[in-house]
mmCIF file of C-alpha atoms and ligand atoms in Angstrom:
data_model
loop_
_atom_site.group_PDB
_atom_site.id
_atom_site.type_symbol
_atom_site.label_atom_id
_atom_site.label_comp_id
_atom_site.label_asym_id
_atom_site.label_seq_id
_atom_site.Cartn_x
_atom_site.Cartn_y
_atom_site.Cartn_z
ATOM 1 C CA MET A 9 -26.809 48.932 -23.375
ATOM 2 C CA ASN A 10 -30.192 47.878 -22.056
ATOM 3 C CA VAL A 11 -30.825 44.148 -22.290
ATOM 4 C CA ASN A 12 -34.560 44.502 -22.787
ATOM 5 C CA GLY A 13 -35.560 44.015 -26.430
ATOM 6 C CA LYS A 14 -32.017 43.186 -27.591
ATOM 7 C CA VAL A 15 -30.883 40.050 -29.424
ATOM 8 C CA ALA A 16 -28.262 37.898 -27.716
ATOM 9 C CA ILE A 17 -26.320 34.896 -29.005
ATOM 10 C CA VAL A 18 -25.029 32.557 -26.304
ATOM 11 C CA THR A 19 -22.629 29.836 -27.455
ATOM 12 C CA GLY A 20 -22.422 26.754 -25.276
ATOM 13 C CA GLY A 21 -25.829 27.997 -24.126
ATOM 14 C CA ALA A 22 -27.323 24.597 -23.354
ATOM 15 C CA SER A 23 -25.394 23.975 -20.130
ATOM 16 C CA GLY A 24 -23.690 25.529 -17.139
ATOM 17 C CA LEU A 25 -22.545 29.139 -17.354
ATOM 18 C CA GLY A 26 -24.006 29.576 -20.835
ATOM 19 C CA GLU A 27 -27.404 28.265 -19.759
ATOM 20 C CA ALA A 28 -27.401 30.637 -16.779
ATOM 21 C CA ALA A 29 -26.644 33.544 -19.132
ATOM 22 C CA VAL A 30 -29.484 32.474 -21.450
ATOM 23 C CA VAL A 31 -31.955 32.411 -18.544
ATOM 24 C CA ARG A 32 -30.784 35.788 -17.155
ATOM 25 C CA LEU A 33 -30.852 37.570 -20.486
ATOM 26 C CA ALA A 34 -34.215 36.072 -21.504
ATOM 27 C CA ASN A 35 -35.743 37.022 -18.151
ATOM 28 C CA ALA A 36 -34.405 40.555 -18.630
ATOM 29 C CA GLY A 37 -36.295 40.793 -21.939
ATOM 30 C CA ALA A 38 -33.692 39.760 -24.514
ATOM 31 C CA LYS A 39 -34.390 37.508 -27.467
ATOM 32 C CA VAL A 40 -31.878 34.713 -27.283
ATOM 33 C CA VAL A 41 -30.213 32.478 -29.837
ATOM 34 C CA ILE A 42 -28.929 29.444 -27.985
ATOM 35 C CA SER A 43 -26.131 27.751 -29.847
ATOM 36 C CA ASP A 44 -24.572 24.502 -28.720
ATOM 37 C CA LEU A 45 -23.593 21.000 -29.798
ATOM 38 C CA ASN A 46 -26.195 19.537 -27.465
ATOM 39 C CA GLU A 47 -29.414 19.598 -29.465
ATOM 40 C CA GLU A 48 -31.706 18.040 -26.878
ATOM 41 C CA ALA A 49 -30.778 20.332 -23.986
ATOM 42 C CA GLY A 50 -30.663 23.385 -26.266
ATOM 43 C CA ASN A 51 -34.121 22.760 -27.707
ATOM 44 C CA GLN A 52 -35.569 22.120 -24.247
ATOM 45 C CA LEU A 53 -34.202 25.399 -22.954
ATOM 46 C CA ALA A 54 -35.362 27.379 -25.990
ATOM 47 C CA ALA A 55 -38.882 25.936 -25.639
ATOM 48 C CA LYS A 56 -39.219 27.613 -22.213
ATOM 49 C CA TYR A 57 -39.072 31.048 -23.841
ATOM 50 C CA GLY A 58 -41.524 30.485 -26.717
ATOM 51 C CA ASP A 59 -41.009 33.017 -29.505
ATOM 52 C CA ASN A 60 -38.220 34.770 -27.623
ATOM 53 C CA ALA A 61 -35.618 32.030 -28.012
ATOM 54 C CA ILE A 62 -34.387 29.650 -30.678
ATOM 55 C CA PHE A 63 -31.845 26.869 -30.627
ATOM 56 C CA VAL A 64 -29.296 26.506 -33.404
ATOM 57 C CA LYS A 65 -27.054 23.467 -33.365
ATOM 58 C CA CYS A 66 -23.492 24.614 -33.843
ATOM 59 C CA ASP A 67 -19.975 23.351 -33.512
ATOM 60 C CA VAL A 68 -17.950 26.548 -33.153
ATOM 61 C CA THR A 69 -15.023 24.892 -34.952
ATOM 62 C CA ASN A 70 -17.144 24.598 -38.109
ATOM 63 C CA PRO A 71 -17.228 27.974 -39.920
ATOM 64 C CA ASP A 72 -20.488 27.100 -41.719
ATOM 65 C CA ASP A 73 -22.175 26.304 -38.392
ATOM 66 C CA VAL A 74 -20.990 29.631 -36.972
ATOM 67 C CA SER A 75 -22.346 31.517 -39.992
ATOM 68 C CA ALA A 76 -25.650 29.671 -39.556
ATOM 69 C CA VAL A 77 -25.953 31.014 -35.993
ATOM 70 C CA THR A 78 -25.676 34.679 -36.961
ATOM 71 C CA GLN A 79 -27.880 34.031 -39.997
ATOM 72 C CA ALA A 80 -30.565 32.476 -37.773
ATOM 73 C CA ALA A 81 -30.400 35.471 -35.424
ATOM 74 C CA MET A 82 -30.887 37.842 -38.352
ATOM 75 C CA ASP A 83 -33.673 35.758 -39.924
ATOM 76 C CA LYS A 84 -35.644 35.243 -36.702
ATOM 77 C CA PHE A 85 -34.950 38.436 -34.725
ATOM 78 C CA GLY A 86 -33.462 40.861 -37.282
ATOM 79 C CA ALA A 87 -30.301 41.827 -35.354
ATOM 80 C CA VAL A 88 -27.427 40.784 -33.101
ATOM 81 C CA HIS A 89 -26.577 43.070 -30.148
ATOM 82 C CA ILE A 90 -24.952 40.785 -27.562
ATOM 83 C CA LEU A 91 -22.620 37.810 -27.900
ATOM 84 C CA VAL A 92 -21.795 35.629 -24.903
ATOM 85 C CA ASN A 93 -18.876 33.746 -26.417
ATOM 86 C CA ASN A 94 -18.916 30.934 -23.902
ATOM 87 C CA ALA A 95 -18.584 27.533 -25.674
ATOM 88 C CA GLY A 96 -15.503 25.800 -24.406
ATOM 89 C CA VAL A 97 -13.877 22.505 -23.566
ATOM 90 C CA ALA A 98 -11.738 21.691 -20.550
ATOM 91 C CA THR A 99 -9.139 19.216 -21.706
ATOM 92 C CA GLY A 100 -6.149 17.949 -19.803
ATOM 93 C CA GLY A 101 -2.946 16.021 -20.251
ATOM 94 C CA ARG A 102 0.698 16.181 -19.310
ATOM 95 C CA VAL A 103 3.382 17.233 -21.789
ATOM 96 C CA ILE A 104 4.919 13.786 -21.698
ATOM 97 C CA GLY A 105 3.010 10.699 -20.617
ATOM 98 C CA LYS A 106 4.048 7.128 -19.873
ATOM 99 C CA SER A 107 3.815 6.129 -23.530
ATOM 100 C CA GLY A 108 5.180 9.255 -25.228
ATOM 101 C CA PRO A 109 4.738 12.970 -25.813
ATOM 102 C CA ALA A 110 1.310 14.599 -25.626
ATOM 103 C CA LYS A 111 -0.940 13.949 -28.615
ATOM 104 C CA LEU A 112 -0.883 17.046 -30.780
ATOM 105 C CA GLU A 113 -4.526 16.498 -31.797
ATOM 106 C CA ASN A 114 -5.631 17.164 -28.211
ATOM 107 C CA PHE A 115 -3.812 20.494 -28.119
ATOM 108 C CA GLN A 116 -5.148 21.454 -31.543
ATOM 109 C CA PHE A 117 -8.705 20.469 -30.598
ATOM 110 C CA THR A 118 -8.634 22.648 -27.471
ATOM 111 C CA VAL A 119 -7.264 25.670 -29.308
ATOM 112 C CA ASN A 120 -9.732 25.131 -32.154
ATOM 113 C CA VAL A 121 -12.752 25.231 -29.849
ATOM 114 C CA ASN A 122 -11.692 27.728 -27.188
ATOM 115 C CA LEU A 123 -9.788 30.218 -29.337
ATOM 116 C CA ILE A 124 -10.371 29.834 -33.069
ATOM 117 C CA GLY A 125 -14.069 29.017 -32.694
ATOM 118 C CA ALA A 126 -14.479 31.956 -30.336
ATOM 119 C CA PHE A 127 -12.764 34.333 -32.775
ATOM 120 C CA ASP A 128 -14.834 33.165 -35.732
ATOM 121 C CA MET A 129 -18.015 33.601 -33.710
ATOM 122 C CA LEU A 130 -17.160 37.088 -32.519
ATOM 123 C CA ALA A 131 -16.075 38.299 -35.968
ATOM 124 C CA LYS A 132 -19.310 37.102 -37.557
ATOM 125 C CA ALA A 133 -21.409 38.518 -34.698
ATOM 126 C CA ALA A 134 -19.574 41.872 -34.918
ATOM 127 C CA TRP A 135 -20.335 42.040 -38.650
ATOM 128 C CA GLU A 136 -24.054 41.912 -37.839
ATOM 129 C CA MET A 137 -23.739 44.224 -34.788
ATOM 130 C CA ASP A 138 -22.231 46.881 -37.040
ATOM 131 C CA LYS A 139 -25.563 47.107 -38.887
ATOM 132 C CA ASN A 140 -27.403 48.213 -35.701
ATOM 133 C CA GLU A 141 -28.504 51.752 -34.965
ATOM 134 C CA GLU A 142 -26.482 53.197 -32.090
ATOM 135 C CA GLU A 143 -28.152 53.234 -28.680
ATOM 136 C CA ASN A 144 -26.416 55.674 -26.329
ATOM 137 C CA GLY A 145 -23.349 55.527 -28.557
ATOM 138 C CA GLU A 146 -23.053 51.764 -28.889
ATOM 139 C CA LYS A 147 -24.081 49.036 -31.283
ATOM 140 C CA GLY A 148 -23.049 45.809 -29.596
ATOM 141 C CA VAL A 149 -21.209 43.984 -26.833
ATOM 142 C CA ILE A 150 -18.992 40.909 -27.067
ATOM 143 C CA ILE A 151 -18.384 38.994 -23.839
ATOM 144 C CA ASN A 152 -15.749 36.282 -24.046
ATOM 145 C CA VAL A 153 -15.410 33.587 -21.415
ATOM 146 C CA ALA A 154 -11.805 32.741 -20.544
ATOM 147 C CA SER A 155 -10.743 31.178 -17.223
ATOM 148 C CA VAL A 156 -8.406 31.851 -14.330
ATOM 149 C CA ALA A 157 -6.361 29.073 -15.982
ATOM 150 C CA ALA A 158 -5.318 31.780 -18.450
ATOM 151 C CA PHE A 159 -3.164 33.142 -15.607
ATOM 152 C CA ASP A 160 -2.519 30.258 -13.205
ATOM 153 C CA GLY A 161 -2.902 27.073 -15.175
ATOM 154 C CA GLN A 162 -2.342 23.799 -13.366
ATOM 155 C CA ILE A 163 -0.309 20.747 -14.285
ATOM 156 C CA GLY A 164 -1.939 19.169 -17.313
ATOM 157 C CA GLN A 165 -3.567 22.396 -18.472
ATOM 158 C CA ALA A 166 -1.048 23.550 -21.087
ATOM 159 C CA ALA A 167 -3.578 23.464 -23.918
ATOM 160 C CA TYR A 168 -6.519 24.813 -21.917
ATOM 161 C CA SER A 169 -4.456 27.614 -20.366
ATOM 162 C CA ALA A 170 -2.873 28.543 -23.700
ATOM 163 C CA SER A 171 -6.274 28.737 -25.394
ATOM 164 C CA LYS A 172 -7.785 30.867 -22.627
ATOM 165 C CA ALA A 173 -4.687 33.102 -22.342
ATOM 166 C CA ALA A 174 -5.066 33.784 -26.057
ATOM 167 C CA VAL A 175 -8.681 34.848 -25.489
ATOM 168 C CA VAL A 176 -7.392 37.247 -22.826
ATOM 169 C CA GLY A 177 -4.695 38.425 -25.240
ATOM 170 C CA MET A 178 -7.095 39.241 -28.062
ATOM 171 C CA THR A 179 -9.508 41.193 -25.858
ATOM 172 C CA LEU A 180 -7.764 44.587 -25.978
ATOM 173 C CA PRO A 181 -6.863 44.567 -29.679
ATOM 174 C CA ILE A 182 -10.432 43.559 -30.545
ATOM 175 C CA ALA A 183 -11.866 46.325 -28.338
ATOM 176 C CA ARG A 184 -9.515 48.828 -30.008
ATOM 177 C CA ASP A 185 -10.321 47.485 -33.469
ATOM 178 C CA LEU A 186 -14.102 47.521 -33.001
ATOM 179 C CA GLY A 187 -14.157 50.868 -31.190
ATOM 180 C CA ARG A 188 -14.863 52.661 -34.472
ATOM 181 C CA ASN A 189 -17.834 50.322 -34.947
ATOM 182 C CA LYS A 190 -19.128 51.157 -31.438
ATOM 183 C CA ILE A 191 -18.798 47.547 -30.305
ATOM 184 C CA ARG A 192 -17.256 46.680 -26.925
ATOM 185 C CA CYS A 193 -15.292 43.546 -26.096
ATOM 186 C CA VAL A 194 -14.917 42.344 -22.507
ATOM 187 C CA THR A 195 -13.639 39.007 -21.183
ATOM 188 C CA VAL A 196 -14.663 37.257 -17.980
ATOM 189 C CA ALA A 197 -12.164 34.853 -16.388
ATOM 190 C CA PRO A 198 -14.224 32.651 -14.051
ATOM 191 C CA GLY A 199 -12.722 30.784 -11.126
ATOM 192 C CA ILE A 200 -14.459 27.546 -10.129
ATOM 193 C CA PHE A 201 -18.185 27.551 -10.779
ATOM 194 C CA ASN A 202 -20.755 24.962 -9.892
ATOM 195 C CA THR A 203 -21.661 23.743 -13.397
ATOM 196 C CA PRO A 204 -22.170 20.249 -14.884
ATOM 197 C CA MET A 205 -18.426 20.320 -15.696
ATOM 198 C CA MET A 206 -17.827 20.416 -11.923
ATOM 199 C CA GLN A 207 -20.803 18.302 -10.903
ATOM 200 C CA GLN A 208 -19.140 15.304 -12.556
ATOM 201 C CA MET A 209 -16.574 15.420 -9.761
ATOM 202 C CA PRO A 210 -17.162 13.640 -6.452
ATOM 203 C CA GLU A 211 -18.729 15.738 -3.675
ATOM 204 C CA ASN A 212 -15.551 15.698 -1.546
ATOM 205 C CA VAL A 213 -13.438 17.004 -4.452
ATOM 206 C CA ARG A 214 -15.886 19.846 -5.066
ATOM 207 C CA GLU A 215 -15.901 20.684 -1.382
ATOM 208 C CA SER A 216 -12.127 20.722 -1.256
ATOM 209 C CA LEU A 217 -12.018 22.990 -4.331
ATOM 210 C CA GLY A 218 -14.501 25.314 -2.644
ATOM 211 C CA GLN A 219 -12.330 25.458 0.475
ATOM 212 C CA GLN A 220 -9.422 26.705 -1.651
ATOM 213 C CA VAL A 221 -11.333 29.882 -2.490
ATOM 214 C CA PRO A 222 -10.239 32.549 0.027
ATOM 215 C CA MET A 223 -13.584 34.310 0.270
ATOM 216 C CA PRO A 224 -16.312 33.229 -0.145
ATOM 217 C CA SER A 225 -15.021 29.668 0.374
ATOM 218 C CA ARG A 226 -17.284 27.853 -2.063
ATOM 219 C CA LEU A 227 -17.832 27.364 -5.777
ATOM 220 C CA GLY A 228 -19.285 30.277 -7.736
ATOM 221 C CA ASP A 229 -22.980 30.395 -8.581
ATOM 222 C CA PRO A 230 -23.724 30.381 -12.335
ATOM 223 C CA ASP A 231 -26.834 32.541 -12.035
ATOM 224 C CA SER A 232 -26.336 35.100 -9.275
ATOM 225 C CA GLU A 233 -22.602 35.546 -9.872
ATOM 226 C CA PHE A 234 -21.696 34.705 -13.481
ATOM 227 C CA ALA A 235 -24.897 35.514 -15.381
ATOM 228 C CA ALA A 236 -25.619 38.594 -13.247
ATOM 229 C CA PHE A 237 -22.122 39.811 -14.115
ATOM 230 C CA VAL A 238 -22.722 39.202 -17.823
ATOM 231 C CA GLN A 239 -25.839 41.353 -17.585
ATOM 232 C CA HIS A 240 -23.872 44.061 -15.794
ATOM 233 C CA ILE A 241 -21.210 44.075 -18.524
ATOM 234 C CA VAL A 242 -23.929 44.581 -21.138
ATOM 235 C CA GLU A 243 -25.434 47.437 -19.132
ATOM 236 C CA ASN A 244 -22.175 49.209 -18.189
ATOM 237 C CA SER A 245 -20.974 51.080 -21.268
ATOM 238 C CA TYR A 246 -17.625 52.013 -19.743
ATOM 239 C CA LEU A 247 -16.402 48.423 -19.405
ATOM 240 C CA ASN A 248 -14.287 47.668 -22.452
ATOM 241 C CA GLY A 249 -11.028 46.020 -23.516
ATOM 242 C CA GLU A 250 -10.534 44.320 -20.166
ATOM 243 C CA THR A 251 -10.441 40.827 -18.688
ATOM 244 C CA ILE A 252 -12.066 40.555 -15.275
ATOM 245 C CA ARG A 253 -11.411 37.655 -12.927
ATOM 246 C CA LEU A 254 -14.556 36.428 -11.199
ATOM 247 C CA ASP A 255 -13.050 34.049 -8.702
ATOM 248 C CA GLY A 256 -13.365 34.843 -4.960
ATOM 249 C CA ALA A 257 -9.599 35.626 -5.009
ATOM 250 C CA ILE A 258 -8.556 32.046 -5.826
ATOM 251 C CA ARG A 259 -5.078 31.565 -7.288
ATOM 252 C CA MET A 260 -4.820 27.999 -8.507
ATOM 253 C CA ALA A 261 -1.965 25.885 -7.170
ATOM 254 C CA ALA A 262 0.177 23.753 -9.483
ATOM 255 C CA LYS A 263 -2.168 20.802 -8.895
HETATM 256 N N1 LIG B 320 -17.270 25.892 -14.680
HETATM 257 C C1 LIG B 320 -16.168 26.490 -14.365
HETATM 258 O O1 LIG B 320 -15.722 26.437 -13.224
HETATM 259 C C2 LIG B 320 -15.392 27.301 -15.384
HETATM 260 C C3 LIG B 320 -14.274 27.984 -14.940
HETATM 261 C C4 LIG B 320 -13.556 28.755 -15.831
HETATM 262 C C5 LIG B 320 -13.959 28.846 -17.151
HETATM 263 N N2 LIG B 320 -15.047 28.170 -17.572
HETATM 264 C C6 LIG B 320 -15.417 28.311 -18.982
HETATM 265 O O2 LIG B 320 -16.780 28.648 -19.061
HETATM 266 C C7 LIG B 320 -17.350 28.114 -20.253
HETATM 267 C C8 LIG B 320 -18.581 27.294 -19.894
HETATM 268 O O3 LIG B 320 -18.189 26.248 -19.034
HETATM 269 P P1 LIG B 320 -19.243 25.365 -18.209
HETATM 270 O O4 LIG B 320 -18.614 25.047 -16.914
HETATM 271 O O5 LIG B 320 -20.578 26.007 -18.253
HETATM 272 O O6 LIG B 320 -19.190 24.033 -19.084
HETATM 273 P P2 LIG B 320 -20.330 23.035 -19.574
HETATM 274 O O7 LIG B 320 -19.586 21.832 -20.040
HETATM 275 O O8 LIG B 320 -21.404 22.905 -18.562
HETATM 276 O O9 LIG B 320 -20.922 23.786 -20.839
HETATM 277 C C9 LIG B 320 -20.176 23.998 -22.004
HETATM 278 C C10 LIG B 320 -21.130 23.938 -23.193
HETATM 279 O O10 LIG B 320 -20.359 24.191 -24.380
HETATM 280 C C11 LIG B 320 -20.785 23.292 -25.370
HETATM 281 N N3 LIG B 320 -19.716 23.070 -26.333
HETATM 282 C C12 LIG B 320 -18.573 22.350 -26.153
HETATM 283 N N4 LIG B 320 -17.875 22.330 -27.297
HETATM 284 C C13 LIG B 320 -18.582 23.038 -28.211
HETATM 285 C C14 LIG B 320 -18.388 23.355 -29.570
HETATM 286 N N5 LIG B 320 -17.310 22.911 -30.253
HETATM 287 N N6 LIG B 320 -19.313 24.112 -30.207
HETATM 288 C C15 LIG B 320 -20.404 24.530 -29.538
HETATM 289 N N7 LIG B 320 -20.673 24.257 -28.261
HETATM 290 C C16 LIG B 320 -19.762 23.505 -27.604
HETATM 291 C C17 LIG B 320 -21.146 22.008 -24.635
HETATM 292 O O11 LIG B 320 -22.027 21.205 -25.400
HETATM 293 C C18 LIG B 320 -21.781 22.551 -23.360
HETATM 294 O O12 LIG B 320 -23.184 22.685 -23.493
HETATM 295 C C19 LIG B 320 -16.225 27.317 -20.933
HETATM 296 O O13 LIG B 320 -15.625 28.133 -21.918
HETATM 297 C C20 LIG B 320 -15.269 27.039 -19.798
HETATM 298 O O14 LIG B 320 -13.944 26.859 -20.262
HETATM 299 C C21 LIG B 320 -15.775 27.384 -16.706
#
């Protein structure tokens, strides 16, 4: 599917990997609906693209917010072709701590955002994609964002890894399910990327993380590596039902 002239929704689009995808897709001629919790950053980013972007405040765990995102895309741009299902939280915590077992709310919160919010968003986006005319045999593309933690989660990542592994797990059945609707579903599992999530860490920690990547030994670049890959997935009609690691061959150690 060509990006030019299409309508893309990017969740978590106000920061990091999502922001890079917004910029890439907008520069390639897409109309972009930026959805995020962060109103200020989202509005600032949307303003750079004039009539070709809007910001819609959305908590992906709130079904009404999610419906409002697809509704805004339909009202403003008349269609949804691309979903970059990227909003996510990186939580941590051991199974048992000094004062007791892990707080169940933390596990539930992580799964609610990273898995249930992502499913709600993709189902509602797919409903709108199904209304599109086919272009070269397809109507839409869903790109989920998992993590290498889906495969090699570290100590403290039980909730995060479980939520991302579930995103990996639903990729094939969703691709099979939506095949009759001519909608593809592909998941990216990023390694360690240089986003605000990472920039909060001290320089020496980031450097040490970069050194753990076999080749190239550095953090990934949100624009030229993640967002460029998102664009490629949109453009390559034969990519479907698969999770692709984008990680410089890193395999995370236990800690
Ligand atoms: N940066 C990395 O190294 C890395 C690695 C693997 C996977 N990921 C995944 O990539 C995605 C983006 O990560 P990032 O590094 O750009 O993080 P980030 O924190 O820079 O951006 C995440 C964005 O999601 C938004 N968000 C959080 N909860 C939300 C909610 N409930 N509803 C709507 N928006 C919400 C935040 O406001 C933020 O703007 C996440 O799903 C993350 O798990 C990141």
